CSV table of N, CA, C and O in Angstrom, one decimal:
chain,number,residue,atom,x,y,z
A,188,UNK,N,129.8,72.6,153.1
A,188,UNK,CA,131.0,72.1,153.5
A,188,UNK,C,130.9,70.6,153.8
A,188,UNK,O,130.1,70.2,154.6
A,189,UNK,N,131.7,69.8,153.1
A,189,UNK,CA,131.6,68.3,153.3
A,189,UNK,C,131.9,68.0,154.7
A,189,UNK,O,132.7,68.7,155.4
A,190,UNK,N,131.2,66.9,155.2
A,190,UNK,CA,131.4,66.6,156.6
A,190,UNK,C,131.4,65.1,156.8
A,190,UNK,O,130.7,64.3,156.0
A,191,UNK,N,132.1,64.6,157.8
A,191,UNK,CA,132.0,63.2,158.3
A,191,UNK,C,131.4,63.3,159.7
A,191,UNK,O,131.9,64.0,160.6
A,192,UNK,N,130.3,62.6,159.9
A,192,UNK,CA,129.5,62.6,161.1
A,192,UNK,C,129.6,61.2,161.8
A,192,UNK,O,129.4,60.2,161.1
A,193,UNK,N,129.7,61.2,163.1
A,193,UNK,CA,129.8,59.9,163.8
A,193,UNK,C,128.4,59.6,164.4
A,193,UNK,O,127.7,60.4,164.9
A,194,UNK,N,128.1,58.3,164.2
A,194,UNK,CA,126.8,57.8,164.8
A,194,UNK,C,126.6,58.3,166.2
A,194,UNK,O,127.5,58.2,167.0
A,195,UNK,N,125.4,58.8,166.5
A,195,UNK,CA,125.1,59.2,167.9
A,195,UNK,C,125.6,60.6,168.2
A,195,UNK,O,125.3,61.1,169.3
A,196,UNK,N,126.3,61.3,167.4
A,196,UNK,CA,126.8,62.6,167.7
A,196,UNK,C,126.0,63.6,166.8
A,196,UNK,O,125.9,63.5,165.6
A,197,UNK,N,125.6,64.7,167.5
A,197,UNK,CA,124.8,65.7,166.8
A,197,UNK,C,125.7,66.5,165.8
A,197,UNK,O,126.9,66.8,166.0
A,198,UNK,N,125.1,66.7,164.6
A,198,UNK,CA,125.7,67.5,163.5
A,198,UNK,C,124.9,68.7,163.3
A,198,UNK,O,123.7,68.7,163.3
A,199,UNK,N,125.6,69.8,163.2
A,199,UNK,CA,124.9,71.1,162.9
A,199,UNK,C,125.7,71.9,162.0
A,199,UNK,O,126.9,72.0,162.1
A,200,UNK,N,125.0,72.6,161.0
A,200,UNK,CA,125.7,73.4,160.0
A,200,UNK,C,124.9,74.7,159.9
A,200,UNK,O,123.7,74.6,159.6
A,201,UNK,N,125.5,75.8,160.1
A,201,UNK,CA,124.9,77.1,159.9
A,201,UNK,C,125.2,77.6,158.5
A,201,UNK,O,126.3,78.0,158.2
A,202,UNK,N,124.2,77.6,157.6
A,202,UNK,CA,124.4,77.9,156.2
A,202,UNK,C,124.8,79.4,156.1
A,202,UNK,O,125.5,79.8,155.1
A,203,UNK,N,124.5,80.3,157.0
A,203,UNK,CA,124.8,81.7,156.9
A,203,UNK,C,126.3,81.9,157.0
A,203,UNK,O,126.8,82.9,156.7
A,204,UNK,N,127.0,80.9,157.5
A,204,UNK,CA,128.5,80.9,157.5
A,204,UNK,C,129.1,80.8,156.1
A,204,UNK,O,130.2,81.1,155.8
A,205,UNK,N,128.3,80.3,155.1
A,205,UNK,CA,128.7,80.0,153.8
A,205,UNK,C,128.1,80.8,152.7
A,205,UNK,O,128.5,80.9,151.6
A,206,UNK,N,126.9,81.5,153.0
A,206,UNK,CA,126.2,82.3,152.1
A,206,UNK,C,126.0,83.7,152.7
A,206,UNK,O,125.7,83.8,153.8
A,207,UNK,N,126.2,84.7,151.8
A,207,UNK,CA,125.9,86.1,152.2
A,207,UNK,C,125.4,86.8,151.0
A,207,UNK,O,125.5,86.4,149.9
A,208,UNK,N,124.9,88.0,151.3
A,208,UNK,CA,124.4,88.9,150.2
A,208,UNK,C,125.1,90.2,150.2
A,208,UNK,O,125.2,90.8,151.3
A,209,UNK,N,125.6,90.6,149.0
A,209,UNK,CA,126.4,91.8,148.9
A,209,UNK,C,125.6,93.1,149.4
A,209,UNK,O,126.2,94.0,149.9
A,210,UNK,N,124.3,93.0,149.2
A,210,UNK,CA,123.4,94.2,149.6
A,210,UNK,C,122.8,94.0,150.9
A,210,UNK,O,121.9,94.8,151.3
A,211,UNK,N,123.2,93.0,151.7
A,211,UNK,CA,122.7,92.6,153.0
A,211,UNK,C,121.2,92.3,152.9
A,211,UNK,O,120.5,92.5,153.9
A,212,UNK,N,120.7,91.8,151.8
A,212,UNK,CA,119.3,91.4,151.7
A,212,UNK,C,119.2,90.1,152.6
A,212,UNK,O,120.1,89.4,152.8
A,213,UNK,N,118.0,89.9,153.0
A,213,UNK,CA,117.6,88.7,153.8
A,213,UNK,C,117.7,87.5,152.8
A,213,UNK,O,117.2,87.6,151.7
A,214,UNK,N,118.3,86.4,153.2
A,214,UNK,CA,118.3,85.2,152.4
A,214,UNK,C,117.3,84.2,152.8
A,214,UNK,O,117.1,84.0,154.0
A,215,UNK,N,116.7,83.5,151.9
A,215,UNK,CA,115.8,82.4,152.1
A,215,UNK,C,116.6,81.1,151.6
A,215,UNK,O,117.1,81.1,150.5
A,216,UNK,N,116.5,80.1,152.4
A,216,UNK,CA,117.3,78.9,152.1
A,216,UNK,C,116.4,77.8,151.7
A,216,UNK,O,115.3,77.5,152.4
A,217,UNK,N,116.7,77.1,150.7
A,217,UNK,CA,116.0,75.9,150.2
A,217,UNK,C,117.1,74.7,150.3
A,217,UNK,O,118.2,74.9,149.7
A,218,UNK,N,116.7,73.7,151.0
A,218,UNK,CA,117.7,72.6,151.1
A,218,UNK,C,117.0,71.3,150.6
A,218,UNK,O,115.9,71.0,150.9
A,219,UNK,N,117.8,70.6,149.7
A,219,UNK,CA,117.2,69.4,149.0
A,219,UNK,C,118.1,68.2,149.2
A,219,UNK,O,119.4,68.4,149.2
A,220,UNK,N,117.6,67.1,149.3
A,220,UNK,CA,118.3,65.8,149.4
A,220,UNK,C,118.8,65.4,150.8
A,220,UNK,O,119.6,64.6,151.0
A,221,UNK,N,118.1,66.1,151.8
A,221,UNK,CA,118.5,65.7,153.2
A,221,UNK,C,118.1,64.3,153.5
A,221,UNK,O,117.0,63.9,153.2
A,222,UNK,N,118.9,63.6,154.2
A,222,UNK,CA,118.5,62.3,154.7
A,222,UNK,C,117.5,62.5,155.8
A,222,UNK,O,117.4,63.6,156.4
A,223,UNK,N,116.8,61.4,156.2
A,223,UNK,CA,115.7,61.5,157.2
A,223,UNK,C,116.2,62.0,158.5
A,223,UNK,O,115.4,62.7,159.3
A,224,UNK,N,117.5,61.8,158.9
A,224,UNK,CA,117.9,62.2,160.2
A,224,UNK,C,118.3,63.7,160.3
A,224,UNK,O,118.6,64.2,161.4
A,225,UNK,N,118.4,64.4,159.2
A,225,UNK,CA,118.7,65.8,159.2
A,225,UNK,C,117.4,66.6,158.9
A,225,UNK,O,116.6,66.3,158.1
A,226,UNK,N,117.3,67.8,159.6
A,226,UNK,CA,116.3,68.7,159.4
A,226,UNK,C,116.8,70.1,159.0
A,226,UNK,O,118.0,70.4,159.4
A,227,UNK,N,116.1,70.9,158.3
A,227,UNK,CA,116.5,72.2,158.0
A,227,UNK,C,115.5,73.2,158.6
A,227,UNK,O,114.3,73.0,158.5
A,228,UNK,N,116.0,74.2,159.3
A,228,UNK,CA,115.2,75.2,160.0
A,228,UNK,C,115.9,76.5,159.8
A,228,UNK,O,117.0,76.7,160.4
A,229,UNK,N,115.3,77.4,159.0
A,229,UNK,CA,116.0,78.7,158.8
A,229,UNK,C,117.3,78.5,158.1
A,229,UNK,O,117.3,77.8,157.0
A,230,UNK,N,118.4,78.9,158.6
A,230,UNK,CA,119.7,78.8,158.0
A,230,UNK,C,120.5,77.6,158.6
A,230,UNK,O,121.7,77.5,158.3
A,231,UNK,N,119.8,76.8,159.4
A,231,UNK,CA,120.5,75.7,160.1
A,231,UNK,C,120.1,74.3,159.7
A,231,UNK,O,118.9,74.1,159.5
A,232,UNK,N,121.0,73.5,159.4
A,232,UNK,CA,120.8,72.1,159.2
A,232,UNK,C,121.3,71.3,160.4
A,232,UNK,O,122.5,71.5,160.8
A,233,UNK,N,120.5,70.4,161.0
A,233,UNK,CA,121.0,69.7,162.1
A,233,UNK,C,120.3,68.3,162.3
A,233,UNK,O,119.3,68.1,161.7
A,234,UNK,N,121.0,67.5,163.1
A,234,UNK,CA,120.4,66.2,163.3
A,234,UNK,C,121.5,65.2,163.9
A,234,UNK,O,122.6,65.6,164.0
A,235,UNK,N,121.0,64.1,164.4
A,235,UNK,CA,121.9,63.1,165.0
A,235,UNK,C,121.6,61.7,164.3
A,235,UNK,O,120.5,61.2,164.4
A,236,UNK,N,122.6,61.2,163.6
A,236,UNK,CA,122.4,60.0,162.9
A,236,UNK,C,122.5,58.8,163.8
A,236,UNK,O,123.1,58.8,164.8
A,237,UNK,N,121.8,57.7,163.5
A,237,UNK,CA,121.9,56.5,164.2
A,237,UNK,C,122.5,55.4,163.3
A,237,UNK,O,122.9,55.7,162.2
A,238,UNK,N,122.6,54.2,163.9
A,238,UNK,CA,123.4,53.1,163.2
A,238,UNK,C,122.8,52.8,161.8
A,238,UNK,O,123.5,52.4,160.9
A,239,UNK,N,121.5,53.0,161.6
A,239,UNK,CA,120.9,52.8,160.3
A,239,UNK,C,121.3,53.8,159.2
A,239,UNK,O,120.9,53.6,158.1
A,240,UNK,N,121.9,54.9,159.6
A,240,UNK,CA,122.2,56.0,158.7
A,240,UNK,C,123.7,55.9,158.2
A,240,UNK,O,124.1,56.7,157.4
A,241,UNK,N,124.4,54.9,158.7
A,241,UNK,CA,125.8,54.8,158.3
A,241,UNK,C,125.9,54.6,156.7
A,241,UNK,O,125.2,53.9,156.1
A,242,UNK,N,126.8,55.4,156.1
A,242,UNK,CA,127.1,55.3,154.7
A,242,UNK,C,128.3,54.3,154.5
A,242,UNK,O,129.2,54.3,155.3
A,243,UNK,N,128.1,53.4,153.6
A,243,UNK,CA,129.1,52.3,153.4
A,243,UNK,C,129.9,52.5,152.1
A,243,UNK,O,129.4,53.1,151.1
A,244,UNK,N,131.0,51.9,152.0
A,244,UNK,CA,131.8,51.7,150.8
A,244,UNK,C,132.0,53.1,150.1
A,244,UNK,O,131.9,53.1,148.9
A,245,UNK,N,132.4,54.1,150.8
A,245,UNK,CA,132.7,55.4,150.2
A,245,UNK,C,131.4,56.2,149.8
A,245,UNK,O,131.6,57.2,149.1
A,246,UNK,N,130.2,55.7,150.1
A,246,UNK,CA,129.0,56.4,149.7
A,246,UNK,C,128.8,57.6,150.7
A,246,UNK,O,129.5,57.7,151.7
A,247,UNK,N,127.9,58.5,150.3
A,247,UNK,CA,127.6,59.7,151.1
A,247,UNK,C,126.2,60.2,150.8
A,247,UNK,O,125.6,59.8,149.8
A,248,UNK,N,125.7,61.1,151.6
A,248,UNK,CA,124.5,61.8,151.3
A,248,UNK,C,124.9,63.1,150.5
A,248,UNK,O,125.8,63.8,150.9
A,249,UNK,N,124.2,63.4,149.5
A,249,UNK,CA,124.5,64.6,148.7
A,249,UNK,C,123.4,65.6,148.9
A,249,UNK,O,122.2,65.3,148.7
A,250,UNK,N,123.7,66.7,149.5
A,250,UNK,CA,122.7,67.8,149.9
A,250,UNK,C,123.0,69.0,149.0
A,250,UNK,O,124.1,69.5,148.8
A,251,UNK,N,121.9,69.5,148.4
A,251,UNK,CA,121.9,70.8,147.6
A,251,UNK,C,121.3,71.9,148.4
A,251,UNK,O,120.2,71.7,149.1
A,252,UNK,N,121.9,73.1,148.3
A,252,UNK,CA,121.4,74.3,149.0
A,252,UNK,C,121.2,75.4,148.0
A,252,UNK,O,122.1,75.6,147.2
A,253,UNK,N,120.0,76.0,148.0
A,253,UNK,CA,119.8,77.1,147.1
A,253,UNK,C,119.4,78.3,148.0
A,253,UNK,O,118.6,78.1,149.0
A,254,UNK,N,119.9,79.5,147.7
A,254,UNK,CA,119.5,80.7,148.5
A,254,UNK,C,118.9,81.7,147.5
A,254,UNK,O,119.4,81.8,146.4
A,255,UNK,N,117.9,82.4,148.0
A,255,UNK,CA,117.3,83.5,147.2
A,255,UNK,C,117.3,84.7,148.1
A,255,UNK,O,116.9,84.6,149.3
A,256,UNK,N,117.7,85.8,147.5
A,256,UNK,CA,117.6,87.1,148.3
A,256,UNK,C,116.3,87.8,148.0
A,256,UNK,O,115.5,87.3,147.1
A,257,UNK,N,116.0,88.9,148.7
A,257,UNK,CA,114.7,89.5,148.6
A,257,UNK,C,114.6,90.2,147.2
A,257,UNK,O,113.5,90.5,146.8
A,258,UNK,N,115.7,90.3,146.4
A,258,UNK,CA,115.6,90.8,145.1
A,258,UNK,C,115.4,89.7,144.0
A,258,UNK,O,115.3,90.0,142.9
A,259,UNK,N,115.3,88.5,144.5
A,259,UNK,CA,115.1,87.4,143.6
A,259,UNK,C,116.3,86.7,143.0
A,259,UNK,O,116.2,85.8,142.2
A,260,UNK,N,117.5,87.2,143.4
A,260,UNK,CA,118.7,86.5,142.9
A,260,UNK,C,118.9,85.2,143.6
A,260,UNK,O,118.7,85.1,144.8
A,261,UNK,N,119.3,84.2,142.9
A,261,UNK,CA,119.5,82.8,143.4
A,261,UNK,C,120.9,82.4,143.2
A,261,UNK,O,121.6,82.6,142.2
A,262,UNK,N,121.4,81.7,144.2
A,262,UNK,CA,122.7,81.0,144.2
A,262,UNK,C,122.6,79.7,144.9
A,262,UNK,O,121.7,79.5,145.6
A,263,UNK,N,123.6,78.9,144.7
A,263,UNK,CA,123.5,77.6,145.4
A,263,UNK,C,124.9,76.9,145.5
A,263,UNK,O,125.9,77.3,144.9
A,264,UNK,N,124.9,75.8,146.2
A,264,UNK,CA,126.0,75.0,146.4
A,264,UNK,C,125.6,73.6,146.8
A,264,UNK,O,124.4,73.4,147.1
A,265,UNK,N,126.5,72.7,146.9
A,265,UNK,CA,126.1,71.3,147.4
A,265,UNK,C,127.3,70.8,148.3
A,265,UNK,O,128.4,71.4,148.2
A,266,UNK,N,127.0,69.9,149.1
A,266,UNK,CA,128.0,69.3,150.0
A,266,UNK,C,127.6,67.8,150.2
A,266,UNK,O,126.5,67.4,150.0
A,267,UNK,N,128.6,67.1,150.7
A,267,UNK,CA,128.4,65.7,151.0
A,267,UNK,C,128.5,65.4,152.5
A,267,UNK,O,129.3,66.1,153.2
A,268,UNK,N,127.7,64.5,153.0
A,268,UNK,CA,127.7,64.1,154.4
A,268,UNK,C,127.9,62.6,154.4
A,268,UNK,O,127.2,61.8,153.8
A,269,UNK,N,129.0,62.2,155.1
A,269,UNK,CA,129.3,60.8,155.3
A,269,UNK,C,129.0,60.4,156.8
A,269,UNK,O,129.4,61.2,157.7
A,270,UNK,N,128.4,59.3,157.1
A,270,UNK,CA,128.1,58.9,158.5
A,270,UNK,C,128.9,57.6,158.7
A,270,UNK,O,128.9,56.7,158.0
A,271,UNK,N,129.7,57.7,159.8
A,271,UNK,CA,130.6,56.5,160.2
A,271,UNK,C,130.2,56.0,161.5
A,271,UNK,O,129.7,56.7,162.4
A,272,UNK,N,130.5,54.7,161.7
A,272,UNK,CA,130.4,54.1,163.0
A,272,UNK,C,131.8,53.7,163.5
A,272,UNK,O,132.4,52.8,163.0
A,273,UNK,N,132.3,54.4,164.5
A,273,UNK,CA,133.7,54.1,165.0
A,273,UNK,C,133.8,52.8,165.7
A,273,UNK,O,134.9,52.3,165.9
A,274,UNK,N,132.6,52.2,166.1
A,274,UNK,CA,132.7,50.9,166.8
A,274,UNK,C,131.8,49.9,166.1
A,274,UNK,O,130.8,49.5,166.5
A,275,UNK,N,132.3,49.4,164.9
A,275,UNK,CA,131.5,48.5,164.1
A,275,UNK,C,131.3,47.2,164.8
A,275,UNK,O,131.9,46.8,165.6
């Protein structure tokens, strides 16, 4: 899910809200393209950007997510994260 994040405010995304398995198999998440201020742990991506993480001129961070179930089926999606400073 695309997001706009404010400098100094924590951002958190639970990937299990966006991915599920029809057979209720356990999913493993692979997350690629995370900026330095974001971390991935299990199904959660979180972090707090600082002033150096602000995206300028319409740019954004592009993050790819791949999930694999216990049967080996793979699916994925991507989203954009923009960081703004409300007090430039």
